[in-house]
Coordinates of C-alpha atoms and ligand atoms in Angstrom, one line a residue:
M1383 CA 10.1 -15.8 5.9
S1384 CA 13.4 -16.5 7.5
N1385 CA 15.5 -13.9 9.2
N1386 CA 19.0 -12.8 8.7
D1387 CA 21.4 -12.1 11.6
K1388 CA 23.4 -9.5 9.7
N1389 CA 20.4 -7.3 9.2
T1390 CA 18.6 -7.6 12.5
S1391 CA 21.7 -6.9 14.6
R1392 CA 22.2 -3.6 12.9
S1393 CA 18.7 -2.5 12.3
A1394 CA 17.9 -0.3 15.3
K1395 CA 20.0 2.7 14.6
Q1396 CA 20.3 2.7 10.8
G1397 CA 19.0 5.6 8.7
I1398 CA 16.3 4.5 6.3
N1399 CA 18.4 4.7 3.1
T1400 CA 21.2 2.7 4.7
K1401 CA 18.6 0.2 5.7
L1402 CA 17.2 0.0 2.2
A1403 CA 20.6 -0.6 0.8
H1404 CA 21.3 -3.6 3.1
I1405 CA 18.1 -5.3 4.1
G1406 CA 16.9 -8.6 2.6
N1407 CA 19.6 -10.9 1.4
N1408 CA 23.0 -11.4 2.9
P1409 CA 25.6 -11.3 0.1
R1410 CA 27.7 -13.8 1.9
D1411 CA 25.0 -16.4 1.5
Y1412 CA 25.7 -16.4 -2.3
H1413 CA 29.4 -16.1 -2.8
G1414 CA 29.5 -12.4 -2.0
F1415 CA 27.4 -11.2 -5.0
V1416 CA 25.6 -8.1 -3.9
N1417 CA 22.2 -9.2 -5.3
P1418 CA 20.4 -12.4 -4.5
P1419 CA 20.1 -15.0 -7.2
V1420 CA 16.8 -15.2 -9.2
V1421 CA 15.7 -18.7 -8.3
R1422 CA 13.0 -20.1 -10.6
A1423 CA 11.7 -23.2 -8.9
S1424 CA 9.1 -25.8 -8.5
T1425 CA 11.1 -28.9 -7.4
V1426 CA 13.8 -28.8 -4.7
L1427 CA 15.9 -31.9 -4.4
Y1428 CA 16.5 -33.7 -1.1
P1429 CA 19.7 -35.5 -0.4
D1430 CA 18.1 -38.6 1.1
Y1431 CA 14.9 -40.2 2.5
E1432 CA 15.5 -39.1 6.1
T1433 CA 15.7 -35.4 5.1
M1434 CA 12.4 -35.8 3.2
R1435 CA 10.8 -37.6 6.1
D1436 CA 11.8 -35.0 8.7
R1437 CA 11.6 -31.9 6.4
T1438 CA 14.8 -30.7 7.8
Q1439 CA 16.1 -28.7 4.9
K1440 CA 15.4 -25.0 4.5
Y1441 CA 13.7 -25.1 1.1
T1442 CA 11.2 -27.8 0.3
Y1443 CA 9.1 -26.7 -2.7
G1444 CA 8.8 -23.6 -4.9
T1445 CA 5.4 -22.5 -3.6
R1446 CA 6.9 -22.4 -0.1
G1447 CA 9.6 -19.8 -0.9
T1448 CA 13.0 -19.5 -2.4
P1449 CA 16.1 -17.4 -1.6
T1450 CA 14.8 -14.7 -3.9
T1451 CA 11.3 -14.4 -2.3
D1452 CA 12.8 -14.7 1.2
A1453 CA 15.1 -11.8 0.5
L1454 CA 12.1 -9.6 -0.3
C1455 CA 10.0 -11.0 2.6
D1456 CA 12.8 -10.3 5.0
A1457 CA 13.3 -6.8 3.7
L1458 CA 9.6 -6.0 4.1
T1459 CA 9.3 -7.7 7.5
E1460 CA 12.2 -5.5 8.7
L1461 CA 10.7 -2.3 7.3
E1462 CA 7.3 -3.0 8.9
S1463 CA 8.7 -4.4 12.2
A1464 CA 6.5 -7.4 11.6
A1465 CA 6.7 -11.1 12.5
G1466 CA 6.6 -12.0 8.9
T1467 CA 5.5 -11.1 5.4
V1468 CA 3.8 -13.1 2.6
L1469 CA 4.0 -12.2 -1.0
V1470 CA 1.0 -12.4 -3.3
P1471 CA 0.5 -11.7 -7.1
S1472 CA -1.0 -8.2 -6.9
G1473 CA -1.8 -5.4 -4.5
L1474 CA -5.5 -6.4 -4.6
A1475 CA -4.5 -10.0 -3.6
A1476 CA -2.7 -8.4 -0.6
I1477 CA -6.2 -7.2 0.4
S1478 CA -8.1 -10.4 -0.4
M1479 CA -5.6 -12.8 1.1
P1480 CA -5.6 -11.7 4.7
V1481 CA -9.4 -11.1 4.6
L1482 CA -9.9 -14.7 3.4
A1483 CA -7.5 -15.9 6.1
F1484 CA -9.5 -14.3 8.9
A1485 CA -13.1 -14.0 7.6
Q1486 CA -15.6 -16.5 9.0
A1487 CA -19.2 -17.0 8.1
G1488 CA -21.6 -15.4 10.6
T1489 CA -19.1 -12.6 11.5
H1490 CA -19.2 -8.9 10.9
M1491 CA -16.6 -6.8 9.1
L1492 CA -16.2 -3.0 9.4
V1493 CA -14.8 -1.2 6.4
V1494 CA -13.8 2.4 5.9
D1495 CA -16.1 3.9 3.2
S1496 CA -13.4 5.8 1.4
L1497 CA -11.2 2.9 0.5
Y1498 CA -9.7 1.6 -2.7
S1499 CA -12.7 0.7 -5.0
P1500 CA -11.6 -2.8 -5.9
N1501 CA -11.3 -3.6 -2.2
R1502 CA -15.0 -2.6 -1.9
S1503 CA -15.9 -4.8 -4.9
F1504 CA -14.2 -7.7 -3.2
C1505 CA -16.1 -7.1 0.0
E1506 CA -19.4 -6.7 -1.9
T1507 CA -19.0 -10.0 -3.8
V1508 CA -16.6 -12.7 -2.3
V1509 CA -16.8 -11.5 1.3
R1510 CA -20.6 -11.2 1.4
N1511 CA -20.9 -14.6 -0.4
L1512 CA -18.9 -16.2 2.4
G1513 CA -21.6 -15.1 4.8
V1514 CA -19.8 -12.2 6.4
E1515 CA -21.8 -9.0 7.1
V1516 CA -20.0 -6.0 5.7
E1517 CA -20.7 -2.5 7.1
Y1518 CA -19.0 0.8 6.0
F1519 CA -18.2 3.8 8.2
S1520 CA -17.0 7.3 7.5
P1521 CA -13.3 8.0 7.7
D1522 CA -14.0 10.8 10.2
I1523 CA -16.0 8.5 12.5
G1524 CA -13.5 8.8 15.4
D1525 CA -15.0 7.6 18.8
G1526 CA -18.3 6.7 16.9
L1527 CA -16.7 3.5 15.8
A1528 CA -17.3 2.0 19.3
K1529 CA -21.1 2.0 18.6
L1530 CA -20.6 -0.1 15.4
M1531 CA -18.4 -2.7 17.0
R1532 CA -20.2 -6.0 17.7
P1533 CA -19.2 -9.1 19.7
N1534 CA -18.7 -10.8 16.3
T1535 CA -16.8 -8.0 14.6
R1536 CA -13.8 -10.0 13.3
I1537 CA -12.2 -7.6 10.8
L1538 CA -11.6 -3.8 10.7
M1539 CA -10.4 -2.7 7.3
L1540 CA -8.6 0.7 7.2
E1541 CA -6.8 2.8 4.6
A1542 CA -5.3 6.2 5.0
P1543 CA -5.2 8.5 3.3
A1544 CA -8.4 7.6 1.3
S1545 CA -8.1 6.4 -2.3
N1546 CA -8.6 9.4 -4.7
S1547 CA -10.0 11.8 -2.1
F1548 CA -7.2 11.6 0.6
E1549 CA -9.2 11.8 3.8
M1550 CA -7.2 10.8 6.8
H1551 CA -8.6 8.7 9.7
D1552 CA -7.4 8.5 13.2
T1553 CA -5.7 5.1 12.9
P1554 CA -4.5 4.7 16.5
L1555 CA -7.9 5.6 17.9
L1556 CA -9.8 3.3 15.6
T1557 CA -7.4 0.4 16.2
N1558 CA -7.7 0.8 20.0
I1559 CA -11.4 1.0 19.9
A1560 CA -11.6 -2.2 17.8
H1561 CA -9.2 -4.1 20.1
E1562 CA -10.7 -2.9 23.3
S1563 CA -14.2 -3.8 22.3
N1564 CA -13.2 -7.2 20.8
P1565 CA -9.7 -8.5 21.3
E1566 CA -10.3 -11.0 18.5
C1567 CA -10.9 -8.3 15.9
V1568 CA -8.1 -8.2 13.4
V1569 CA -7.2 -4.7 12.3
M1570 CA -5.9 -4.5 8.7
M1571 CA -4.7 -1.4 7.0
D1572 CA -3.8 -0.8 3.3
N1573 CA -0.6 1.2 3.8
T1574 CA 0.3 1.5 0.1
W1575 CA 0.2 5.4 -0.1
A1576 CA 2.6 6.0 2.9
T1577 CA 4.8 3.0 2.4
P1578 CA 6.6 1.6 5.5
L1579 CA 9.0 4.6 5.2
F1580 CA 6.3 7.1 6.2
F1581 CA 4.0 5.1 8.4
K1582 CA 4.4 1.8 10.2
P1583 CA 0.9 0.6 11.1
L1584 CA 2.1 -2.3 13.3
D1585 CA 3.9 0.1 15.6
I1586 CA 0.7 1.7 16.6
G1587 CA -1.2 -1.6 17.1
V1588 CA -2.6 -2.5 13.7
D1589 CA -2.4 -6.3 13.2
I1590 CA -1.8 -6.6 9.5
S1591 CA -0.2 -4.1 7.0
I1592 CA -1.1 -4.4 3.4
H1593 CA 1.0 -3.2 0.4
A1594 CA 0.6 -3.0 -3.3
L1595 CA 4.3 -3.6 -4.0
T1596 CA 3.3 -2.7 -7.6
K1597 CA 3.6 0.9 -6.4
Y1598 CA 6.6 2.6 -4.7
P1599 CA 8.5 -0.6 -3.7
S1600 CA 8.8 -1.6 -7.4
G1601 CA 8.6 2.0 -8.7
H1602 CA 8.9 1.3 -12.4
S1603 CA 5.5 0.3 -13.6
D1604 CA 6.7 -3.1 -14.8
V1605 CA 5.7 -5.6 -12.1
L1606 CA 2.6 -6.5 -10.1
M1607 CA 2.9 -7.8 -6.6
G1608 CA 1.4 -7.5 -3.1
G1609 CA 2.9 -7.9 0.4
V1610 CA 1.1 -8.7 3.6
S1611 CA 3.0 -8.2 6.9
A1612 CA 1.5 -9.4 10.2
N1613 CA 2.3 -9.1 13.9
D1614 CA 3.2 -12.0 16.1
K1615 CA -0.4 -12.7 17.1
H1616 CA -1.6 -13.2 13.5
W1617 CA 1.4 -14.3 11.5
A1618 CA 0.9 -18.1 11.9
R1619 CA -2.6 -18.0 10.6
L1620 CA -1.7 -15.7 7.7
V1621 CA 1.2 -17.8 6.4
E1622 CA -0.7 -21.0 6.9
S1623 CA -3.7 -19.7 4.9
T1624 CA -1.6 -18.3 2.2
Q1625 CA 0.2 -21.7 1.7
A1626 CA -3.1 -23.6 2.0
M1627 CA -4.5 -21.6 -0.9
G1628 CA -1.4 -22.0 -3.0
I1629 CA -0.7 -18.3 -3.4
C1630 CA 2.9 -17.5 -4.3
V1631 CA 5.0 -15.3 -6.6
G1632 CA 7.8 -16.0 -9.1
G1633 CA 11.5 -15.3 -8.5
D1634 CA 11.8 -12.8 -11.4
D1635 CA 9.1 -10.6 -10.1
A1636 CA 10.3 -10.8 -6.5
Y1637 CA 13.8 -9.8 -7.8
L1638 CA 12.4 -6.7 -9.6
V1639 CA 10.6 -5.5 -6.4
L1640 CA 13.7 -5.9 -4.3
R1641 CA 15.7 -4.1 -6.9
G1642 CA 13.2 -1.2 -6.9
M1643 CA 13.2 -1.0 -3.1
R1644 CA 16.9 -0.1 -3.0
S1645 CA 16.1 3.3 -4.4
M1646 CA 12.7 3.8 -2.8
G1647 CA 13.9 6.2 -0.2
V1648 CA 15.5 8.7 -2.6
R1649 CA 12.7 8.3 -5.1
L1650 CA 10.2 9.2 -2.4
E1651 CA 12.1 12.2 -1.3
R1652 CA 11.9 13.5 -4.9
H1653 CA 8.2 12.5 -5.4
Q1654 CA 7.3 14.3 -2.1
K1655 CA 9.1 17.5 -3.0
T1656 CA 7.7 17.7 -6.5
T1657 CA 4.2 16.9 -5.3
M1658 CA 4.2 19.7 -2.7
A1659 CA 5.3 22.1 -5.4
L1660 CA 2.5 21.0 -7.8
C1661 CA -0.1 21.2 -5.0
E1662 CA 1.1 24.7 -4.0
W1663 CA 0.9 25.9 -7.6
L1664 CA -2.6 24.4 -8.1
Q1665 CA -3.8 26.2 -5.0
T1666 CA -3.0 29.5 -6.7
Q1667 CA -5.1 28.7 -9.7
N1668 CA -8.7 30.2 -9.7
Q1669 CA -10.1 27.3 -11.7
V1670 CA -9.1 24.9 -8.8
S1671 CA -11.6 24.8 -5.9
R1672 CA -9.4 22.5 -3.7
V1673 CA -6.3 20.4 -3.6
M1674 CA -6.5 17.1 -1.6
Y1675 CA -3.2 16.1 -0.1
P1676 CA -2.9 15.6 3.7
A1677 CA 0.7 17.1 3.8
L1678 CA -0.7 20.5 2.8
P1679 CA -1.3 22.8 5.8
G1680 CA -5.0 23.5 6.0
D1681 CA -6.0 20.1 4.5
P1682 CA -8.7 18.5 6.7
G1683 CA -6.3 15.6 7.3
Y1684 CA -3.2 17.6 8.0
E1685 CA -3.1 17.3 11.8
L1686 CA -3.6 13.6 11.7
W1687 CA -1.0 13.2 9.0
K1688 CA 1.5 15.3 10.8
R1689 CA 0.9 13.4 14.1
D1690 CA 1.1 9.9 12.6
F1691 CA 3.1 10.0 9.4
S1692 CA 6.7 11.0 8.8
G1693 CA 6.3 11.9 5.1
A1694 CA 4.0 12.1 2.1
S1695 CA 4.1 10.3 -1.2
G1696 CA 3.4 11.5 -4.7
L1697 CA -0.4 10.9 -5.2
F1698 CA -3.0 13.7 -4.7
S1699 CA -6.2 15.0 -6.3
F1700 CA -7.6 18.4 -7.1
V1701 CA -11.0 19.7 -8.2
I1702 CA -11.6 21.7 -11.3
K1703 CA -14.4 24.0 -10.1
D1704 CA -17.9 24.0 -11.7
K1705 CA -16.9 21.7 -14.6
S1706 CA -18.6 18.5 -15.7
R1707 CA -16.6 15.4 -16.3
D1708 CA -16.7 15.9 -20.1
E1709 CA -15.7 19.6 -19.8
A1710 CA -12.8 18.6 -17.5
G1711 CA -11.8 15.9 -20.0
A1712 CA -10.1 18.7 -22.0
F1713 CA -7.6 18.9 -19.2
L1714 CA -6.6 15.3 -19.6
N1715 CA -6.5 15.6 -23.4
A1716 CA -4.1 18.6 -23.3
L1717 CA -1.4 16.9 -21.2
Q1718 CA 1.9 16.1 -22.8
Y1719 CA 4.0 14.7 -20.1
L1720 CA 1.4 13.2 -17.8
G1721 CA 0.1 10.0 -19.2
L1722 CA -3.6 8.9 -18.9
G1723 CA -3.4 5.6 -17.1
Y1724 CA -4.2 3.7 -13.9
S1725 CA -1.8 2.6 -11.2
W1726 CA 0.8 5.0 -9.8
A1727 CA 4.1 5.4 -8.0
G1728 CA 6.2 4.8 -11.0
Y1729 CA 8.9 7.2 -12.4
E1730 CA 6.4 8.7 -14.9
S1731 CA 3.6 11.1 -14.1
L1732 CA -0.1 10.1 -14.7
A1733 CA -3.5 11.7 -14.5
V1734 CA -7.0 10.1 -14.1
M1735 CA -10.5 11.2 -13.4
P1736 CA -11.7 9.1 -10.5
T1737 CA -15.4 8.5 -9.6
F1738 CA -16.8 8.2 -6.1
T1739 CA -20.1 6.5 -7.2
D1740 CA -19.5 3.3 -5.2
R1741 CA -19.3 5.2 -1.9
T1742 CA -22.3 5.4 0.4
I1743 CA -21.0 7.8 3.1
A1744 CA -17.8 9.7 2.1
H1745 CA -19.1 10.9 -1.2
G1746 CA -16.1 13.0 -2.4
P1747 CA -16.1 16.5 -3.8
T1748 CA -19.3 17.7 -5.6
E1749 CA -18.3 21.3 -6.6
G1750 CA -16.6 20.2 -9.8
T1751 CA -14.6 17.3 -11.3
T1752 CA -11.8 15.6 -9.4
I1753 CA -8.5 14.9 -11.1
R1754 CA -6.0 12.6 -9.5
I1755 CA -2.3 13.1 -10.2
Q1756 CA 0.5 10.6 -9.8
V1757 CA 3.7 12.7 -9.6
G1758 CA 6.7 10.9 -11.2
L1759 CA 10.3 11.8 -11.2
E1760 CA 10.2 14.4 -14.0
D1761 CA 11.4 18.0 -13.4
T1762 CA 8.9 20.2 -11.5
D1763 CA 8.8 23.0 -14.0
D1764 CA 7.9 20.7 -16.8
L1765 CA 5.1 19.2 -14.8
I1766 CA 3.7 22.6 -13.8
E1767 CA 3.8 23.7 -17.4
D1768 CA 1.8 20.6 -18.3
L1769 CA -0.8 21.3 -15.6
A1770 CA -1.1 24.8 -16.9
R1771 CA -1.6 23.5 -20.4
G1772 CA -4.3 21.2 -19.1
L1773 CA -6.1 24.0 -17.2
A1774 CA -5.9 26.4 -20.1
A1775 CA -7.7 23.8 -22.3
V1776 CA -10.7 23.7 -20.0
K1777 CA -13.4 26.0 -21.3
Ligands
PLP261 C1 -3.1 0.1 -6.6 C2 -3.6 -0.2 -5.2 C3 -3.9 -1.5 -4.8 C4 -3.8 -2.7 -5.7 O1 -2.5 -3.0 -6.3 P1 -2.5 -3.8 -7.7 O2 -1.1 -4.4 -7.6 O3 -2.7 -2.8 -8.8 O4 -3.5 -4.9 -7.6 C5 -4.3 -1.7 -3.5 N1 -4.4 -0.6 -2.7 C6 -4.2 0.6 -3.1 C7 -4.4 1.7 -2.1 C8 -3.8 0.9 -4.4 O5 -3.6 2.2 -4.7

């Protein structure tokens, strides 16, 4: 939560990979060692009564941050051009934490219908139980959002592209409408798919950017964490609420995420390149009725993606035409390199068969069965061979 002169003074003109190699900790703060120490901490000792009374030392208790968690917070804050970042124990907690910080009984919350399902479950249970009215809208609502805004609309929850079906929404437009009709409305966006390398929500007026650090920042399927970055207007309340609720993460996990972030830029280049090749190959297969990836020319979200994002990551879906879920299950069973498992953004490829049954507006494809692919760092030819094996198995 602190800042680091070395980094801020150089940040403006650096290339992204240079930035990723140097953000976060300053090696000079710890005897020159390149990486920050892993600090495991509850108690922090004070030298005397006066320091305790006046709270004048930098670290006061483990829940309030350590040099390890600060290194990661500073790195994320710089990548998001935020006022500050809090760390929470999972990506889902990075959704629930800011909502709990800003939700108030008697207010109204607008939520994009195509979002990450566990986010919706959270809205349907905890948020409704708090006395907040939750209303969903289509990702392609555009100007129509103005009609849904109310004087008590306190939170607008966005996510682009959509989980599993990859629809884009017009983020700057929706953000402006929310703020114009109610300056107190807090616009939050789950930015996990794009990462701060390909989209920076705060730069276009979003108030709070949410990340499952479990995904690309860690990149190795071995740690769970979330990060919430806020602008100047909302940072104080976010950090105060997080501390009030006692939410924090351990030093070992924070270290792993920071370690992963050093290579996030080069990993993403590779994920993006392989993903495009897989999408293009799938488009040539007559069993496939569509490929959903906003970086594909012709995708319904392509123009918005191209206007707002500077790259695309390695998660997309496609539809096996005219096949039931059980018939399409043969595709999953035939795969040899792609594992069957949830989560994504690790070095290994995965496939799942998502459902859209919780949605009420953006229902997802109906002409067949949707398969979601997480593209890892394997060689493209091997992955295409695996997809071909899967399609050949579908009768
Ligand atoms: C995975 C994911 C999350 C949740 O992250 P966890 O660390 O698994 O809780 C949140 N949002 C999106 C878009 C995700 O894909």
